[in-house]
PDB file of C-alpha atoms in Angstrom:
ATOM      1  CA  UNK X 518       0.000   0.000   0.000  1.00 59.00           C
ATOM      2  CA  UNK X 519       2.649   2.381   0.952  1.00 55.00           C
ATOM      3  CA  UNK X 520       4.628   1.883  -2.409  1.00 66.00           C
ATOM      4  CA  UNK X 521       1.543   2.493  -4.642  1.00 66.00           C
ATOM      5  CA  UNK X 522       1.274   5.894  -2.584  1.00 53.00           C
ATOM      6  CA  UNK X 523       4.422   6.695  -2.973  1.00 58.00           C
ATOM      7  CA  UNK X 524       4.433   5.654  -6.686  1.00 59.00           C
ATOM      8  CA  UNK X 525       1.187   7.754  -6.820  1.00 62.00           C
ATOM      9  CA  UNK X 526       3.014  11.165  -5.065  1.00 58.00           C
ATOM     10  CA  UNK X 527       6.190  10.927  -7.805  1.00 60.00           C
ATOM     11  CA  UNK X 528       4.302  10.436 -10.603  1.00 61.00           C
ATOM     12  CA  UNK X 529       2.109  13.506  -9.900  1.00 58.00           C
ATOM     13  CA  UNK X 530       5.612  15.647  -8.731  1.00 60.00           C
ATOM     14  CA  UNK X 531       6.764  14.454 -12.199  1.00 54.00           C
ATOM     15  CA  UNK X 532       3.690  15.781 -13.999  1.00 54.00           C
ATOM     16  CA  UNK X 533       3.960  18.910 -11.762  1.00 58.00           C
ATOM     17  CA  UNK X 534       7.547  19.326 -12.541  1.00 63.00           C
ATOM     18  CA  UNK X 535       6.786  18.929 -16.767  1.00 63.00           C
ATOM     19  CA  UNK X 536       3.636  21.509 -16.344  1.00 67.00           C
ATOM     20  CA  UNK X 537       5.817  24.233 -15.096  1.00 67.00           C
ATOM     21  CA  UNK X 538       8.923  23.281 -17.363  1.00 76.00           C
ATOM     22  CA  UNK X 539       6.094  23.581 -20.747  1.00 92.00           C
ATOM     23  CA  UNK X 540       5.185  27.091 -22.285  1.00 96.00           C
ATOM     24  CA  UNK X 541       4.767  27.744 -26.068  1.00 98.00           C
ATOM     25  CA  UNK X 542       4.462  31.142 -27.599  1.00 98.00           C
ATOM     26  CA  UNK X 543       2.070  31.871 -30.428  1.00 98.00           C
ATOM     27  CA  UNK X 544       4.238  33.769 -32.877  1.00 98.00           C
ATOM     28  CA  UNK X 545       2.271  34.854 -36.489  1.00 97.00           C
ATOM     29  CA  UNK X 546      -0.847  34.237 -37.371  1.00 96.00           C
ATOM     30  CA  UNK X 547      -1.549  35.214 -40.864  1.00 94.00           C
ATOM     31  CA  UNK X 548      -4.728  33.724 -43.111  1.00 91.00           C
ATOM     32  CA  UNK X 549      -5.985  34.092 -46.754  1.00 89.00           C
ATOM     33  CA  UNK X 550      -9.648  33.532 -45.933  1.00 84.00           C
ATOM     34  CA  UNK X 551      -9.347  29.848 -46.293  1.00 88.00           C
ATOM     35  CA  UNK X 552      -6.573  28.475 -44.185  1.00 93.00           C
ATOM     36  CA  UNK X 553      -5.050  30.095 -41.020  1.00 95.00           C
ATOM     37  CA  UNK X 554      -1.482  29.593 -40.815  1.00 97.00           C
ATOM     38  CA  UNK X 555       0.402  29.646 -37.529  1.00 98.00           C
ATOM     39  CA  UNK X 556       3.973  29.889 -35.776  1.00 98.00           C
ATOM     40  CA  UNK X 557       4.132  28.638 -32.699  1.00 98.00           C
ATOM     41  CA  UNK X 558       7.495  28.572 -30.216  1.00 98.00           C
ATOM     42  CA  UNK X 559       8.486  25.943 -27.810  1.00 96.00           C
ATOM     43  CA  UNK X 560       9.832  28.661 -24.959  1.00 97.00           C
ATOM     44  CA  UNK X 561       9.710  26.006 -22.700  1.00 96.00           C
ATOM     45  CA  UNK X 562      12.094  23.379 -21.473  1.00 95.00           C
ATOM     46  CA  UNK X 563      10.034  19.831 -22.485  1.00 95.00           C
ATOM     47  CA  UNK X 564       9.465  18.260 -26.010  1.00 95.00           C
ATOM     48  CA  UNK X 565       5.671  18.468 -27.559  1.00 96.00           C
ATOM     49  CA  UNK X 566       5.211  14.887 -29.472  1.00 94.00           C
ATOM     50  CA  UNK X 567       1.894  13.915 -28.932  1.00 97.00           C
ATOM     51  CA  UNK X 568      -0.076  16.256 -31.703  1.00 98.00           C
ATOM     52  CA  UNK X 569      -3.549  14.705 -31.326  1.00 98.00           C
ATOM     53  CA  UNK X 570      -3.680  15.301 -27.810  1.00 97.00           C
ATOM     54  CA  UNK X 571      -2.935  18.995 -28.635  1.00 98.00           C
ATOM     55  CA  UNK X 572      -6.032  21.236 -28.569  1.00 98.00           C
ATOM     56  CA  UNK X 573      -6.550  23.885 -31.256  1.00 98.00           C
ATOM     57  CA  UNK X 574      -9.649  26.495 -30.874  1.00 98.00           C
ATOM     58  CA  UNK X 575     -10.708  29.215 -33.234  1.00 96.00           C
ATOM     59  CA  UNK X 576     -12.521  32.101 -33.103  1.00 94.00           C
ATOM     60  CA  UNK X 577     -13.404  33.793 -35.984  1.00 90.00           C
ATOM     61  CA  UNK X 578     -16.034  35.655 -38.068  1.00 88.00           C
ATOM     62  CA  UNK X 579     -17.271  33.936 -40.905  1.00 86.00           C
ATOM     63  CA  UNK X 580     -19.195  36.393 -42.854  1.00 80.00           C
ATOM     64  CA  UNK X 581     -20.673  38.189 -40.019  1.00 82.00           C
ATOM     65  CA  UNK X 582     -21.210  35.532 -38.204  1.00 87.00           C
ATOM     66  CA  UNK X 583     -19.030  34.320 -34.974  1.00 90.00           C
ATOM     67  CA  UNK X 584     -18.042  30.935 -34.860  1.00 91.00           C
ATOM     68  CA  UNK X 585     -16.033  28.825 -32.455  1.00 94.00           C
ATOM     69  CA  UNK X 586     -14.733  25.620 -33.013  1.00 95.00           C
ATOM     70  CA  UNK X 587     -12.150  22.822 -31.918  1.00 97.00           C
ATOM     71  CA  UNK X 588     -10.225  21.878 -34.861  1.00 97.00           C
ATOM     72  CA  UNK X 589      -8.543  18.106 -34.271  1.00 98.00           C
ATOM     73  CA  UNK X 590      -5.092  17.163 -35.460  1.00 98.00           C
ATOM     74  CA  UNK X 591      -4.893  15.555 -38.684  1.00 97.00           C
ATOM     75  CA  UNK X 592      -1.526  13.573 -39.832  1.00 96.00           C
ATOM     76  CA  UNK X 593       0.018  15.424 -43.219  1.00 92.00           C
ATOM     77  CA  UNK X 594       1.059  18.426 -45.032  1.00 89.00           C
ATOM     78  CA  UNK X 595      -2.747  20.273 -46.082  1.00 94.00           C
ATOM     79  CA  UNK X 596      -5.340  20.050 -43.264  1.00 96.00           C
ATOM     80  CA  UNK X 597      -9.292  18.535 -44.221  1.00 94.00           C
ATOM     81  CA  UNK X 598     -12.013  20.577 -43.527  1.00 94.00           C
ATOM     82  CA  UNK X 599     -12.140  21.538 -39.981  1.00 95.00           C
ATOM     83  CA  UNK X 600      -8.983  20.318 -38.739  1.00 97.00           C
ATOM     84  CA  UNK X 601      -5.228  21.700 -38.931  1.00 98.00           C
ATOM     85  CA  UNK X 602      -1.919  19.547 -39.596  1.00 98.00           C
ATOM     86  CA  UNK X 603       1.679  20.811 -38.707  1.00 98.00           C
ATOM     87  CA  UNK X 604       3.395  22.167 -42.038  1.00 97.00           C
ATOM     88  CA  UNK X 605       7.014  22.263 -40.556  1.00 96.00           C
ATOM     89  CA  UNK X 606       9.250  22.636 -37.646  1.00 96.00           C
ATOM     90  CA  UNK X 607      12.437  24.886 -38.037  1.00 94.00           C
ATOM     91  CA  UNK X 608      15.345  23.473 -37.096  1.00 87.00           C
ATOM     92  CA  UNK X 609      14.154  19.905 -36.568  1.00 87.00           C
ATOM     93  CA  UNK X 610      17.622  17.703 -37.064  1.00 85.00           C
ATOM     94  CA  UNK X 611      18.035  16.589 -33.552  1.00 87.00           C
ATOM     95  CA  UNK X 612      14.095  14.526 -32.944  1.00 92.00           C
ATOM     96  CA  UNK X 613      12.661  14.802 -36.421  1.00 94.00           C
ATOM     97  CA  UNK X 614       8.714  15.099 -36.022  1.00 94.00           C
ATOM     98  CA  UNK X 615       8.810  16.207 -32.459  1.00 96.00           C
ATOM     99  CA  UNK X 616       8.510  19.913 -31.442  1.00 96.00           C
ATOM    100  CA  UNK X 617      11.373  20.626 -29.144  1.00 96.00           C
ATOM    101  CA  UNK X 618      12.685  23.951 -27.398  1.00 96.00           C
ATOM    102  CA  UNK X 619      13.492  26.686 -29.101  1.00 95.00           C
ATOM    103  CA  UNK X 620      12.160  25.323 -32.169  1.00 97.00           C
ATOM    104  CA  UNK X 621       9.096  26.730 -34.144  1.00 98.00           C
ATOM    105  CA  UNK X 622       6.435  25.119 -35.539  1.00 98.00           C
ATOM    106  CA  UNK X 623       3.900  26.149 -38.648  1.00 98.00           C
ATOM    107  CA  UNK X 624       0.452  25.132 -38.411  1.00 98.00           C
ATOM    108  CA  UNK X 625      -2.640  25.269 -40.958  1.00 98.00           C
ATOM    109  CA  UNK X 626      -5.751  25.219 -39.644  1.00 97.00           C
ATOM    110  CA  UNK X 627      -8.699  24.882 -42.391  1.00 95.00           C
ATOM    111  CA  UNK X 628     -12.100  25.927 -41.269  1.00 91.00           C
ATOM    112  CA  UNK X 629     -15.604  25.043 -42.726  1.00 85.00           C
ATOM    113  CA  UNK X 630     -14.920  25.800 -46.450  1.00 71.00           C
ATOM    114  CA  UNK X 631     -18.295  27.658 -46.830  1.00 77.00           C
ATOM    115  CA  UNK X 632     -17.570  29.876 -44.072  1.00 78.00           C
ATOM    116  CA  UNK X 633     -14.388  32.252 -45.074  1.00 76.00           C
ATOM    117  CA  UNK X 634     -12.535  33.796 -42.364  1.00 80.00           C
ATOM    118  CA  UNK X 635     -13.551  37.758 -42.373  1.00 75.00           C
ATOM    119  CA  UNK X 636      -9.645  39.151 -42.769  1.00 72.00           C
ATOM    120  CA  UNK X 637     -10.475  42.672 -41.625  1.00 74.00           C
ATOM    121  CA  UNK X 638     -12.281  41.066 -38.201  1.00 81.00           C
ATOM    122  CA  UNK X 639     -10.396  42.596 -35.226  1.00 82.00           C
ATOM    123  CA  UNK X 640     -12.349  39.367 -33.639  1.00 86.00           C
ATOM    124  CA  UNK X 641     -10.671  36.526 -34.633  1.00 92.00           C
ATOM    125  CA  UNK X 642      -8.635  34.576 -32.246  1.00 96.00           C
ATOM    126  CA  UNK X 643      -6.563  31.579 -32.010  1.00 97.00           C
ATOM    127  CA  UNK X 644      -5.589  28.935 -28.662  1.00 99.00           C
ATOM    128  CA  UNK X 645      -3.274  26.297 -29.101  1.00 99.00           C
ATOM    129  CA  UNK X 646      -3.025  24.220 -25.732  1.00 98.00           C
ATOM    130  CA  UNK X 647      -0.454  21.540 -25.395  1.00 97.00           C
ATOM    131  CA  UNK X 648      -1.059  18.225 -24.063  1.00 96.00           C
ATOM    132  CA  UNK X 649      -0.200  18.874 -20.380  1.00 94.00           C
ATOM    133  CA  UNK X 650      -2.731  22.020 -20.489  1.00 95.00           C
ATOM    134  CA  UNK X 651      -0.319  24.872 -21.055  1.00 96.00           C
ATOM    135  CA  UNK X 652      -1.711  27.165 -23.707  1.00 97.00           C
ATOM    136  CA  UNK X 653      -0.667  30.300 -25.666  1.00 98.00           C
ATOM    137  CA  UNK X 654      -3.841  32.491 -27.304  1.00 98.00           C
ATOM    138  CA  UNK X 655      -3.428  35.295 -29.724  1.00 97.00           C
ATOM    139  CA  UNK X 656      -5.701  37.640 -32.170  1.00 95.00           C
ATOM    140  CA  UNK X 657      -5.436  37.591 -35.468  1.00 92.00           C
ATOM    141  CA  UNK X 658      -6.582  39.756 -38.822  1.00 83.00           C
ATOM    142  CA  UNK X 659      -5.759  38.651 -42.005  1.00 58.00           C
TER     143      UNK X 659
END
């Protein structure tokens, strides 16, 4: 009993400890109506792997109308309707495919294709949340 408590206590220190050693940075955001593009920085200290546990939300006004969705991660180069993919990560020699520090990532994000993102909307606005929780949010005109 004791050693399942104790096995408990460090594996919630250890998820403590990678929470406050995680922090992205939402860089550019830049769309053409169609797809929103993203950089995002790993400020933190802890490599970002697991990309469909990663939680993308958009804000945005689709021809008057404001919309928010969750966008899931979708494994390619060119994201489906509705979901976003990761288009590259600078400097990615040492763990190809896995978003370390100091390296940047570039996201797509593709919305409802009959529902254009208004690019002169001061109202449009992006989260990206990691897998542990830790999240970096940002406005966006196009």
């Amino acid at each position: 009993m004791v050693d399942t408590l104790s096995g408990s206590i460090k594996e919630m220190q250890d998820s403590n400890n990678e929470i406050l050693r995680t922090d992205i940075e939402i860089e550019n955001i830049s769309t053409n109506g169609v797809f929103i593009n993203a950089v995002v920085r790993n400020t933190g200290k802890v490599k970002i792997r697991e990309f469909e546990s990663m939680d993308v939300i958009v804000h945005y006004n689709a021809s008057g109308t404001m919309k928010t969705i969750w966008v899931p991660y979708l494994k390619g180069t060119e994201p489906a309707e509705n979901s976003w993919v990761v288009r590259d990560i600078t400097r990615d020699a040492i763990n190809p495919g896995i978003f370390d520090p100091d390296e940047e990532m570039e996201i797509r994000i593709r919305v409802n294709t009959g529902e254009a993102v208004l690019t002169d909307s001061l109202n449009n606005w992006i989260q990206i949340t990691t897998p542990n929780g830790i999240h970096s949010s940002k406005y966006f005109r196009g």
